[in-house]
Amino acid sequence: MELIKWDIDPTHSEVQFKVKHLVITTVTGNFGIFSGKVSASENFETIDADFSAEVSSITTNNEQRDGHLKSVDFFDLENFPKITFKSTGVNKKSEGEFDLTGDLTIKDITKSITLSVVYEGTATDPWGNVKAGFEIAGKINRHDFGLVWSVITEAGGALVSDDVKILGNIQLVKQ
């Protein structure tokens, strides 16, 4: 079976993370610069995906917090400028829904994670480009990737939770 080649369309895609702050609210961040390539079967039941995000492009709409996230306390931008994901397998759950397993690397620590993926369909844009859309969700423990900075509040709760939700709305363009 011949696989179809796709690239992420960054102008019609977004990659976010969500983390609890003070255990009472959620802070959302995103990566503004990212890229990826996918080789897939026509129905996306076979997928080979490579993705990378630039740590320098992280934003949470708070300059001080963004600087802290780029520091050695968290992502250590100077030594580890990219976060990468390389798929290792796909498991169909139902029509248009599957689990995508792969190796996530943050700060040179690689762990296998599984992302839930919903295939939203394929369409042709007004310029003749074939596009495919996906919603992606997953969760990691930040400590597994060396993101261990933490502060305990006076009430005994964590300033930043260990669990981090990963969300993506991805549009691929057929090559």
PDB file of N, CA, C and O in Angstrom, residues 7-83:
ATOM      1  N   ASP A   7       1.821  17.541   4.887  1.00  0.00           N
ATOM      2  CA  ASP A   7       2.548  18.444   5.779  1.00  0.00           C
ATOM      3  C   ASP A   7       1.529  19.161   6.654  1.00  0.00           C
ATOM      4  O   ASP A   7       0.398  19.427   6.219  1.00  0.00           O
ATOM      5  N   ILE A   8       1.927  19.506   7.876  1.00  0.00           N
ATOM      6  CA  ILE A   8       1.060  20.321   8.719  1.00  0.00           C
ATOM      7  C   ILE A   8       0.972  21.716   8.107  1.00  0.00           C
ATOM      8  O   ILE A   8       1.979  22.299   7.708  1.00  0.00           O
ATOM      9  N   ASP A   9      -0.228  22.245   8.036  1.00  0.00           N
ATOM     10  CA  ASP A   9      -0.457  23.619   7.614  1.00  0.00           C
ATOM     11  C   ASP A   9      -0.476  24.472   8.880  1.00  0.00           C
ATOM     12  O   ASP A   9      -1.479  24.511   9.593  1.00  0.00           O
ATOM     13  N   PRO A  10       0.643  25.149   9.223  1.00  0.00           N
ATOM     14  CA  PRO A  10       0.717  25.862  10.500  1.00  0.00           C
ATOM     15  C   PRO A  10      -0.222  27.054  10.602  1.00  0.00           C
ATOM     16  O   PRO A  10      -0.577  27.462  11.698  1.00  0.00           O
ATOM     17  N   THR A  11      -0.666  27.600   9.476  1.00  0.00           N
ATOM     18  CA  THR A  11      -1.572  28.750   9.534  1.00  0.00           C
ATOM     19  C   THR A  11      -3.005  28.334   9.855  1.00  0.00           C
ATOM     20  O   THR A  11      -3.834  29.186  10.189  1.00  0.00           O
ATOM     21  N   HIS A  12      -3.302  27.042   9.760  1.00  0.00           N
ATOM     22  CA  HIS A  12      -4.642  26.538  10.068  1.00  0.00           C
ATOM     23  C   HIS A  12      -4.591  25.458  11.144  1.00  0.00           C
ATOM     24  O   HIS A  12      -5.475  24.602  11.218  1.00  0.00           O
ATOM     25  N   SER A  13      -3.557  25.487  11.965  1.00  0.00           N
ATOM     26  CA  SER A  13      -3.377  24.489  13.022  1.00  0.00           C
ATOM     27  C   SER A  13      -2.980  25.200  14.315  1.00  0.00           C
ATOM     28  O   SER A  13      -2.486  26.335  14.279  1.00  0.00           O
ATOM     29  N   GLU A  14      -3.190  24.515  15.425  1.00  0.00           N
ATOM     30  CA  GLU A  14      -2.731  25.042  16.711  1.00  0.00           C
ATOM     31  C   GLU A  14      -2.329  23.891  17.621  1.00  0.00           C
ATOM     32  O   GLU A  14      -2.908  22.810  17.568  1.00  0.00           O
ATOM     33  N   VAL A  15      -1.308  24.160  18.433  1.00  0.00           N
ATOM     34  CA  VAL A  15      -0.800  23.180  19.387  1.00  0.00           C
ATOM     35  C   VAL A  15      -0.790  23.855  20.754  1.00  0.00           C
ATOM     36  O   VAL A  15      -0.133  24.884  20.937  1.00  0.00           O
ATOM     37  N   GLN A  16      -1.552  23.278  21.682  1.00  0.00           N
ATOM     38  CA  GLN A  16      -1.721  23.885  22.997  1.00  0.00           C
ATOM     39  C   GLN A  16      -1.373  22.905  24.111  1.00  0.00           C
ATOM     40  O   GLN A  16      -1.333  21.698  23.902  1.00  0.00           O
ATOM     41  N   PHE A  17      -1.179  23.490  25.285  1.00  0.00           N
ATOM     42  CA  PHE A  17      -1.090  22.692  26.509  1.00  0.00           C
ATOM     43  C   PHE A  17      -1.897  23.413  27.576  1.00  0.00           C
ATOM     44  O   PHE A  17      -2.097  24.633  27.523  1.00  0.00           O
ATOM     45  N   LYS A  18      -2.403  22.650  28.517  1.00  0.00           N
ATOM     46  CA  LYS A  18      -3.190  23.198  29.621  1.00  0.00           C
ATOM     47  C   LYS A  18      -2.689  22.579  30.913  1.00  0.00           C
ATOM     48  O   LYS A  18      -2.465  21.371  30.978  1.00  0.00           O
ATOM     49  N   VAL A  19      -2.512  23.427  31.931  1.00  0.00           N
ATOM     50  CA  VAL A  19      -2.011  22.955  33.217  1.00  0.00           C
ATOM     51  C   VAL A  19      -2.736  23.708  34.324  1.00  0.00           C
ATOM     52  O   VAL A  19      -3.042  24.898  34.183  1.00  0.00           O
ATOM     53  N   LYS A  20      -3.046  23.007  35.391  1.00  0.00           N
ATOM     54  CA  LYS A  20      -3.712  23.626  36.533  1.00  0.00           C
ATOM     55  C   LYS A  20      -2.738  24.537  37.282  1.00  0.00           C
ATOM     56  O   LYS A  20      -1.585  24.184  37.489  1.00  0.00           O
ATOM     57  N   HIS A  21      -3.245  25.695  37.692  1.00  0.00           N
ATOM     58  CA  HIS A  21      -2.485  26.656  38.480  1.00  0.00           C
ATOM     59  C   HIS A  21      -3.204  26.831  39.808  1.00  0.00           C
ATOM     60  O   HIS A  21      -4.413  27.098  39.827  1.00  0.00           O
ATOM     61  N   LEU A  22      -2.493  26.608  40.904  1.00  0.00           N
ATOM     62  CA  LEU A  22      -3.057  26.682  42.253  1.00  0.00           C
ATOM     63  C   LEU A  22      -4.198  25.680  42.453  1.00  0.00           C
ATOM     64  O   LEU A  22      -5.002  25.835  43.355  1.00  0.00           O
ATOM     65  N   VAL A  23      -4.293  24.702  41.589  1.00  0.00           N
ATOM     66  CA  VAL A  23      -5.293  23.632  41.617  1.00  0.00           C
ATOM     67  C   VAL A  23      -6.717  24.166  41.388  1.00  0.00           C
ATOM     68  O   VAL A  23      -7.675  23.428  41.447  1.00  0.00           O
ATOM     69  N   ILE A  24      -6.868  25.461  41.091  1.00  0.00           N
ATOM     70  CA  ILE A  24      -8.211  26.020  40.953  1.00  0.00           C
ATOM     71  C   ILE A  24      -8.515  26.590  39.572  1.00  0.00           C
ATOM     72  O   ILE A  24      -9.677  26.789  39.238  1.00  0.00           O
ATOM     73  N   THR A  25      -7.487  26.890  38.783  1.00  0.00           N
ATOM     74  CA  THR A  25      -7.714  27.417  37.441  1.00  0.00           C
ATOM     75  C   THR A  25      -6.779  26.724  36.462  1.00  0.00           C
ATOM     76  O   THR A  25      -5.800  26.095  36.848  1.00  0.00           O
ATOM     77  N   THR A  26      -7.090  26.871  35.196  1.00  0.00           N
ATOM     78  CA  THR A  26      -6.271  26.272  34.148  1.00  0.00           C
ATOM     79  C   THR A  26      -5.593  27.374  33.345  1.00  0.00           C
ATOM     80  O   THR A  26      -6.252  28.322  32.918  1.00  0.00           O
ATOM     81  N   VAL A  27      -4.291  27.229  33.145  1.00  0.00           N
ATOM     82  CA  VAL A  27      -3.528  28.132  32.293  1.00  0.00           C
ATOM     83  C   VAL A  27      -3.304  27.427  30.963  1.00  0.00           C
ATOM     84  O   VAL A  27      -2.907  26.256  30.930  1.00  0.00           O
ATOM     85  N   THR A  28      -3.565  28.143  29.879  1.00  0.00           N
ATOM     86  CA  THR A  28      -3.380  27.599  28.538  1.00  0.00           C
ATOM     87  C   THR A  28      -2.170  28.250  27.895  1.00  0.00           C
ATOM     88  O   THR A  28      -1.993  29.463  27.986  1.00  0.00           O
ATOM     89  N   GLY A  29      -1.361  27.426  27.269  1.00  0.00           N
ATOM     90  CA  GLY A  29      -0.224  27.923  26.517  1.00  0.00           C
ATOM     91  C   GLY A  29      -0.243  27.317  25.126  1.00  0.00           C
ATOM     92  O   GLY A  29      -0.976  26.359  24.865  1.00  0.00           O
ATOM     93  N   ASN A  30       0.545  27.881  24.243  1.00  0.00           N
ATOM     94  CA  ASN A  30       0.650  27.289  22.915  1.00  0.00           C
ATOM     95  C   ASN A  30       2.035  27.506  22.342  1.00  0.00           C
ATOM     96  O   ASN A  30       2.825  28.300  22.860  1.00  0.00           O
ATOM     97  N   PHE A  31       2.298  26.765  21.298  1.00  0.00           N
ATOM     98  CA  PHE A  31       3.539  26.899  20.539  1.00  0.00           C
ATOM     99  C   PHE A  31       3.180  27.558  19.215  1.00  0.00           C
ATOM    100  O   PHE A  31       2.340  27.054  18.477  1.00  0.00           O
ATOM    101  N   GLY A  32       3.807  28.688  18.920  1.00  0.00           N
ATOM    102  CA  GLY A  32       3.512  29.413  17.695  1.00  0.00           C
ATOM    103  C   GLY A  32       4.273  28.906  16.487  1.00  0.00           C
ATOM    104  O   GLY A  32       3.845  29.123  15.357  1.00  0.00           O
ATOM    105  N   ILE A  33       5.397  28.225  16.727  1.00  0.00           N
ATOM    106  CA  ILE A  33       6.205  27.706  15.617  1.00  0.00           C
ATOM    107  C   ILE A  33       6.332  26.204  15.772  1.00  0.00           C
ATOM    108  O   ILE A  33       6.875  25.713  16.770  1.00  0.00           O
ATOM    109  N   PHE A  34       5.791  25.489  14.801  1.00  0.00           N
ATOM    110  CA  PHE A  34       5.856  24.033  14.803  1.00  0.00           C
ATOM    111  C   PHE A  34       5.748  23.534  13.371  1.00  0.00           C
ATOM    112  O   PHE A  34       5.329  24.281  12.469  1.00  0.00           O
ATOM    113  N   SER A  35       6.141  22.287  13.164  1.00  0.00           N
ATOM    114  CA  SER A  35       6.053  21.697  11.829  1.00  0.00           C
ATOM    115  C   SER A  35       5.880  20.189  11.972  1.00  0.00           C
ATOM    116  O   SER A  35       6.146  19.617  13.034  1.00  0.00           O
ATOM    117  N   GLY A  36       5.438  19.588  10.907  1.00  0.00           N
ATOM    118  CA  GLY A  36       5.280  18.147  10.932  1.00  0.00           C
ATOM    119  C   GLY A  36       5.017  17.583   9.557  1.00  0.00           C
ATOM    120  O   GLY A  36       4.542  18.284   8.658  1.00  0.00           O
ATOM    121  N   LYS A  37       5.372  16.326   9.420  1.00  0.00           N
ATOM    122  CA  LYS A  37       5.136  15.581   8.189  1.00  0.00           C
ATOM    123  C   LYS A  37       4.444  14.281   8.556  1.00  0.00           C
ATOM    124  O   LYS A  37       4.737  13.675   9.583  1.00  0.00           O
ATOM    125  N   VAL A  38       3.518  13.878   7.697  1.00  0.00           N
ATOM    126  CA  VAL A  38       2.761  12.651   7.914  1.00  0.00           C
ATOM    127  C   VAL A  38       2.741  11.869   6.619  1.00  0.00           C
ATOM    128  O   VAL A  38       2.543  12.439   5.541  1.00  0.00           O
ATOM    129  N   SER A  39       2.948  10.571   6.724  1.00  0.00           N
ATOM    130  CA  SER A  39       2.694   9.642   5.623  1.00  0.00           C
ATOM    131  C   SER A  39       1.589   8.731   6.118  1.00  0.00           C
ATOM    132  O   SER A  39       1.688   8.166   7.208  1.00  0.00           O
ATOM    133  N   ALA A  40       0.512   8.634   5.339  1.00  0.00           N
ATOM    134  CA  ALA A  40      -0.652   7.896   5.829  1.00  0.00           C
ATOM    135  C   ALA A  40      -1.372   7.183   4.694  1.00  0.00           C
ATOM    136  O   ALA A  40      -1.302   7.593   3.534  1.00  0.00           O
ATOM    137  N   SER A  41      -2.098   6.132   5.073  1.00  0.00           N
ATOM    138  CA  SER A  41      -2.971   5.472   4.122  1.00  0.00           C
ATOM    139  C   SER A  41      -4.162   6.392   3.840  1.00  0.00           C
ATOM    140  O   SER A  41      -4.393   7.371   4.564  1.00  0.00           O
ATOM    141  N   GLU A  42      -4.911   6.082   2.810  1.00  0.00           N
ATOM    142  CA  GLU A  42      -6.052   6.913   2.404  1.00  0.00           C
ATOM    143  C   GLU A  42      -7.024   7.170   3.550  1.00  0.00           C
ATOM    144  O   GLU A  42      -7.541   8.263   3.705  1.00  0.00           O
ATOM    145  N   ASN A  43      -7.260   6.181   4.395  1.00  0.00           N
ATOM    146  CA  ASN A  43      -8.227   6.303   5.494  1.00  0.00           C
ATOM    147  C   ASN A  43      -7.568   6.667   6.827  1.00  0.00           C
ATOM    148  O   ASN A  43      -8.224   6.650   7.862  1.00  0.00           O
ATOM    149  N   PHE A  44      -6.282   6.953   6.804  1.00  0.00           N
ATOM    150  CA  PHE A  44      -5.504   7.333   7.989  1.00  0.00           C
ATOM    151  C   PHE A  44      -5.452   6.229   9.048  1.00  0.00           C
ATOM    152  O   PHE A  44      -5.206   6.502  10.209  1.00  0.00           O
ATOM    153  N   GLU A  45      -5.640   4.990   8.647  1.00  0.00           N
ATOM    154  CA  GLU A  45      -5.510   3.881   9.597  1.00  0.00           C
ATOM    155  C   GLU A  45      -4.064   3.419   9.713  1.00  0.00           C
ATOM    156  O   GLU A  45      -3.720   2.696  10.631  1.00  0.00           O
ATOM    157  N   THR A  46      -3.227   3.843   8.795  1.00  0.00           N
ATOM    158  CA  THR A  46      -1.772   3.665   8.876  1.00  0.00           C
ATOM    159  C   THR A  46      -1.179   5.064   8.867  1.00  0.00           C
ATOM    160  O   THR A  46      -1.482   5.864   7.979  1.00  0.00           O
ATOM    161  N   ILE A  47      -0.371   5.375   9.884  1.00  0.00           N
ATOM    162  CA  ILE A  47       0.181   6.721  10.009  1.00  0.00           C
ATOM    163  C   ILE A  47       1.637   6.651  10.447  1.00  0.00           C
ATOM    164  O   ILE A  47       1.972   5.929  11.377  1.00  0.00           O
ATOM    165  N   ASP A  48       2.463   7.435   9.770  1.00  0.00           N
ATOM    166  CA  ASP A  48       3.842   7.673  10.187  1.00  0.00           C
ATOM    167  C   ASP A  48       3.966   9.188  10.312  1.00  0.00           C
ATOM    168  O   ASP A  48       3.895   9.905   9.311  1.00  0.00           O
ATOM    169  N   ALA A  49       4.079   9.686  11.558  1.00  0.00           N
ATOM    170  CA  ALA A  49       4.068  11.124  11.790  1.00  0.00           C
ATOM    171  C   ALA A  49       5.335  11.579  12.506  1.00  0.00           C
ATOM    172  O   ALA A  49       5.817  10.907  13.415  1.00  0.00           O
ATOM    173  N   ASP A  50       5.863  12.716  12.084  1.00  0.00           N
ATOM    174  CA  ASP A  50       6.979  13.403  12.730  1.00  0.00           C
ATOM    175  C   ASP A  50       6.535  14.821  12.999  1.00  0.00           C
ATOM    176  O   ASP A  50       6.021  15.502  12.100  1.00  0.00           O
ATOM    177  N   PHE A  51       6.765  15.289  14.226  1.00  0.00           N
ATOM    178  CA  PHE A  51       6.336  16.621  14.632  1.00  0.00           C
ATOM    179  C   PHE A  51       7.423  17.260  15.478  1.00  0.00           C
ATOM    180  O   PHE A  51       8.098  16.583  16.255  1.00  0.00           O
ATOM    181  N   SER A  52       7.591  18.584  15.346  1.00  0.00           N
ATOM    182  CA  SER A  52       8.486  19.310  16.253  1.00  0.00           C
ATOM    183  C   SER A  52       7.902  20.692  16.530  1.00  0.00           C
ATOM    184  O   SER A  52       7.246  21.288  15.671  1.00  0.00           O
ATOM    185  N   ALA A  53       8.136  21.161  17.760  1.00  0.00           N
ATOM    186  CA  ALA A  53       7.721  22.494  18.176  1.00  0.00           C
ATOM    187  C   ALA A  53       8.932  23.236  18.711  1.00  0.00           C
ATOM    188  O   ALA A  53       9.779  22.653  19.396  1.00  0.00           O
ATOM    189  N   GLU A  54       9.011  24.517  18.398  1.00  0.00           N
ATOM    190  CA  GLU A  54      10.107  25.368  18.858  1.00  0.00           C
ATOM    191  C   GLU A  54       9.777  25.893  20.255  1.00  0.00           C
ATOM    192  O   GLU A  54       8.776  26.599  20.434  1.00  0.00           O
ATOM    193  N   VAL A  55      10.624  25.576  21.233  1.00  0.00           N
ATOM    194  CA  VAL A  55      10.412  26.040  22.599  1.00  0.00           C
ATOM    195  C   VAL A  55      10.421  27.571  22.653  1.00  0.00           C
ATOM    196  O   VAL A  55       9.681  28.177  23.431  1.00  0.00           O
ATOM    197  N   SER A  56      11.196  28.209  21.787  1.00  0.00           N
ATOM    198  CA  SER A  56      11.265  29.683  21.780  1.00  0.00           C
ATOM    199  C   SER A  56       9.917  30.323  21.473  1.00  0.00           C
ATOM    200  O   SER A  56       9.693  31.491  21.794  1.00  0.00           O
ATOM    201  N   SER A  57       8.993  29.567  20.873  1.00  0.00           N
ATOM    202  CA  SER A  57       7.706  30.123  20.450  1.00  0.00           C
ATOM    203  C   SER A  57       6.597  29.926  21.478  1.00  0.00           C
ATOM    204  O   SER A  57       5.436  30.233  21.204  1.00  0.00           O
ATOM    205  N   ILE A  58       6.946  29.433  22.667  1.00  0.00           N
ATOM    206  CA  ILE A  58       5.943  29.181  23.699  1.00  0.00           C
ATOM    207  C   ILE A  58       5.348  30.493  24.187  1.00  0.00           C
ATOM    208  O   ILE A  58       6.061  31.473  24.376  1.00  0.00           O
ATOM    209  N   THR A  59       4.033  30.518  24.345  1.00  0.00           N
ATOM    210  CA  THR A  59       3.382  31.696  24.888  1.00  0.00           C
ATOM    211  C   THR A  59       2.184  31.291  25.741  1.00  0.00           C
ATOM    212  O   THR A  59       1.461  30.362  25.393  1.00  0.00           O
ATOM    213  N   THR A  60       2.042  31.988  26.856  1.00  0.00           N
ATOM    214  CA  THR A  60       0.903  31.794  27.757  1.00  0.00           C
ATOM    215  C   THR A  60       0.208  33.131  28.005  1.00  0.00           C
ATOM    216  O   THR A  60      -0.564  33.262  28.946  1.00  0.00           O
ATOM    217  N   ASN A  61       0.517  34.117  27.171  1.00  0.00           N
ATOM    218  CA  ASN A  61      -0.003  35.475  27.308  1.00  0.00           C
ATOM    219  C   ASN A  61       0.480  36.169  28.584  1.00  0.00           C
ATOM    220  O   ASN A  61      -0.181  37.056  29.112  1.00  0.00           O
ATOM    221  N   ASN A  62       1.647  35.729  29.081  1.00  0.00           N
ATOM    222  CA  ASN A  62       2.265  36.373  30.233  1.00  0.00           C
ATOM    223  C   ASN A  62       3.776  36.291  30.025  1.00  0.00           C
ATOM    224  O   ASN A  62       4.363  35.208  30.125  1.00  0.00           O
ATOM    225  N   GLU A  63       4.394  37.410  29.712  1.00  0.00           N
ATOM    226  CA  GLU A  63       5.810  37.435  29.341  1.00  0.00           C
ATOM    227  C   GLU A  63       6.715  36.869  30.436  1.00  0.00           C
ATOM    228  O   GLU A  63       7.651  36.117  30.150  1.00  0.00           O
ATOM    229  N   GLN A  64       6.438  37.199  31.676  1.00  0.00           N
ATOM    230  CA  GLN A  64       7.269  36.695  32.776  1.00  0.00           C
ATOM    231  C   GLN A  64       7.158  35.173  32.892  1.00  0.00           C
ATOM    232  O   GLN A  64       8.157  34.478  33.030  1.00  0.00           O
ATOM    233  N   ARG A  65       5.943  34.647  32.822  1.00  0.00           N
ATOM    234  CA  ARG A  65       5.745  33.201  32.889  1.00  0.00           C
ATOM    235  C   ARG A  65       6.388  32.504  31.686  1.00  0.00           C
ATOM    236  O   ARG A  65       7.026  31.465  31.823  1.00  0.00           O
ATOM    237  N   ASP A  66       6.248  33.107  30.492  1.00  0.00           N
ATOM    238  CA  ASP A  66       6.869  32.530  29.295  1.00  0.00           C
ATOM    239  C   ASP A  66       8.378  32.433  29.454  1.00  0.00           C
ATOM    240  O   ASP A  66       8.992  31.423  29.098  1.00  0.00           O
ATOM    241  N   GLY A  67       8.989  33.484  30.017  1.00  0.00           N
ATOM    242  CA  GLY A  67      10.431  33.462  30.260  1.00  0.00           C
ATOM    243  C   GLY A  67      10.812  32.372  31.246  1.00  0.00           C
ATOM    244  O   GLY A  67      11.833  31.693  31.066  1.00  0.00           O
ATOM    245  N   HIS A  68       9.988  32.189  32.274  1.00  0.00           N
ATOM    246  CA  HIS A  68      10.255  31.135  33.256  1.00  0.00           C
ATOM    247  C   HIS A  68      10.154  29.756  32.603  1.00  0.00           C
ATOM    248  O   HIS A  68      10.980  28.879  32.842  1.00  0.00           O
ATOM    249  N   LEU A  69       9.150  29.563  31.743  1.00  0.00           N
ATOM    250  CA  LEU A  69       8.997  28.270  31.054  1.00  0.00           C
ATOM    251  C   LEU A  69      10.190  27.966  30.142  1.00  0.00           C
ATOM    252  O   LEU A  69      10.567  26.808  29.973  1.00  0.00           O
ATOM    253  N   LYS A  70      10.804  28.995  29.574  1.00  0.00           N
ATOM    254  CA  LYS A  70      11.955  28.802  28.684  1.00  0.00           C
ATOM    255  C   LYS A  70      13.261  28.612  29.454  1.00  0.00           C
ATOM    256  O   LYS A  70      14.259  28.189  28.879  1.00  0.00           O
ATOM    257  N   SER A  71      13.234  28.876  30.755  1.00  0.00           N
ATOM    258  CA  SER A  71      14.448  28.787  31.583  1.00  0.00           C
ATOM    259  C   SER A  71      14.780  27.341  31.955  1.00  0.00           C
ATOM    260  O   SER A  71      14.029  26.413  31.664  1.00  0.00           O
ATOM    261  N   VAL A  72      15.908  27.171  32.667  1.00  0.00           N
ATOM    262  CA  VAL A  72      16.342  25.831  33.098  1.00  0.00           C
ATOM    263  C   VAL A  72      15.358  25.196  34.073  1.00  0.00           C
ATOM    264  O   VAL A  72      15.347  23.976  34.228  1.00  0.00           O
ATOM    265  N   ASP A  73      14.501  25.994  34.711  1.00  0.00           N
ATOM    266  CA  ASP A  73      13.499  25.426  35.620  1.00  0.00           C
ATOM    267  C   ASP A  73      12.502  24.535  34.878  1.00  0.00           C
ATOM    268  O   ASP A  73      11.938  23.615  35.468  1.00  0.00           O
ATOM    269  N   PHE A  74      12.267  24.826  33.599  1.00  0.00           N
ATOM    270  CA  PHE A  74      11.303  24.061  32.818  1.00  0.00           C
ATOM    271  C   PHE A  74      11.950  23.504  31.546  1.00  0.00           C
ATOM    272  O   PHE A  74      12.660  22.526  31.595  1.00  0.00           O
ATOM    273  N   PHE A  75      11.718  24.148  30.393  1.00  0.00           N
ATOM    274  CA  PHE A  75      12.124  23.569  29.108  1.00  0.00           C
ATOM    275  C   PHE A  75      13.596  23.761  28.763  1.00  0.00           C
ATOM    276  O   PHE A  75      14.106  23.077  27.896  1.00  0.00           O
ATOM    277  N   ASP A  76      14.298  24.683  29.409  1.00  0.00           N
ATOM    278  CA  ASP A  76      15.721  24.915  29.166  1.00  0.00           C
ATOM    279  C   ASP A  76      16.000  25.153  27.680  1.00  0.00           C
ATOM    280  O   ASP A  76      16.728  24.410  27.031  1.00  0.00           O
ATOM    281  N   LEU A  77      15.395  26.218  27.164  1.00  0.00           N
ATOM    282  CA  LEU A  77      15.489  26.577  25.750  1.00  0.00           C
ATOM    283  C   LEU A  77      16.914  26.569  25.223  1.00  0.00           C
ATOM    284  O   LEU A  77      17.171  26.071  24.121  1.00  0.00           O
ATOM    285  N   GLU A  78      17.854  27.098  25.991  1.00  0.00           N
ATOM    286  CA  GLU A  78      19.231  27.217  25.519  1.00  0.00           C
ATOM    287  C   GLU A  78      19.835  25.856  25.153  1.00  0.00           C
ATOM    288  O   GLU A  78      20.552  25.731  24.164  1.00  0.00           O
ATOM    289  N   ASN A  79      19.518  24.822  25.930  1.00  0.00           N
ATOM    290  CA  ASN A  79      20.080  23.497  25.673  1.00  0.00           C
ATOM    291  C   ASN A  79      19.149  22.563  24.899  1.00  0.00           C
ATOM    292  O   ASN A  79      19.616  21.595  24.293  1.00  0.00           O
ATOM    293  N   PHE A  80      17.848  22.835  24.942  1.00  0.00           N
ATOM    294  CA  PHE A  80      16.867  21.941  24.309  1.00  0.00           C
ATOM    295  C   PHE A  80      15.828  22.771  23.558  1.00  0.00           C
ATOM    296  O   PHE A  80      14.717  22.984  24.048  1.00  0.00           O
ATOM    297  N   PRO A  81      16.181  23.249  22.364  1.00  0.00           N
ATOM    298  CA  PRO A  81      15.310  24.192  21.652  1.00  0.00           C
ATOM    299  C   PRO A  81      14.053  23.599  21.018  1.00  0.00           C
ATOM    300  O   PRO A  81      13.164  24.336  20.614  1.00  0.00           O
ATOM    301  N   LYS A  82      13.968  22.262  20.948  1.00  0.00           N
ATOM    302  CA  LYS A  82      12.817  21.643  20.286  1.00  0.00           C
ATOM    303  C   LYS A  82      12.187  20.557  21.148  1.00  0.00           C
ATOM    304  O   LYS A  82      12.858  19.873  21.910  1.00  0.00           O
ATOM    305  N   ILE A  83      10.893  20.401  20.959  1.00  0.00           N
ATOM    306  CA  ILE A  83      10.135  19.264  21.478  1.00  0.00           C
ATOM    307  C   ILE A  83       9.730  18.461  20.256  1.00  0.00           C
ATOM    308  O   ILE A  83       9.278  19.036  19.253  1.00  0.00           O
TER     309      ILE A  83
END
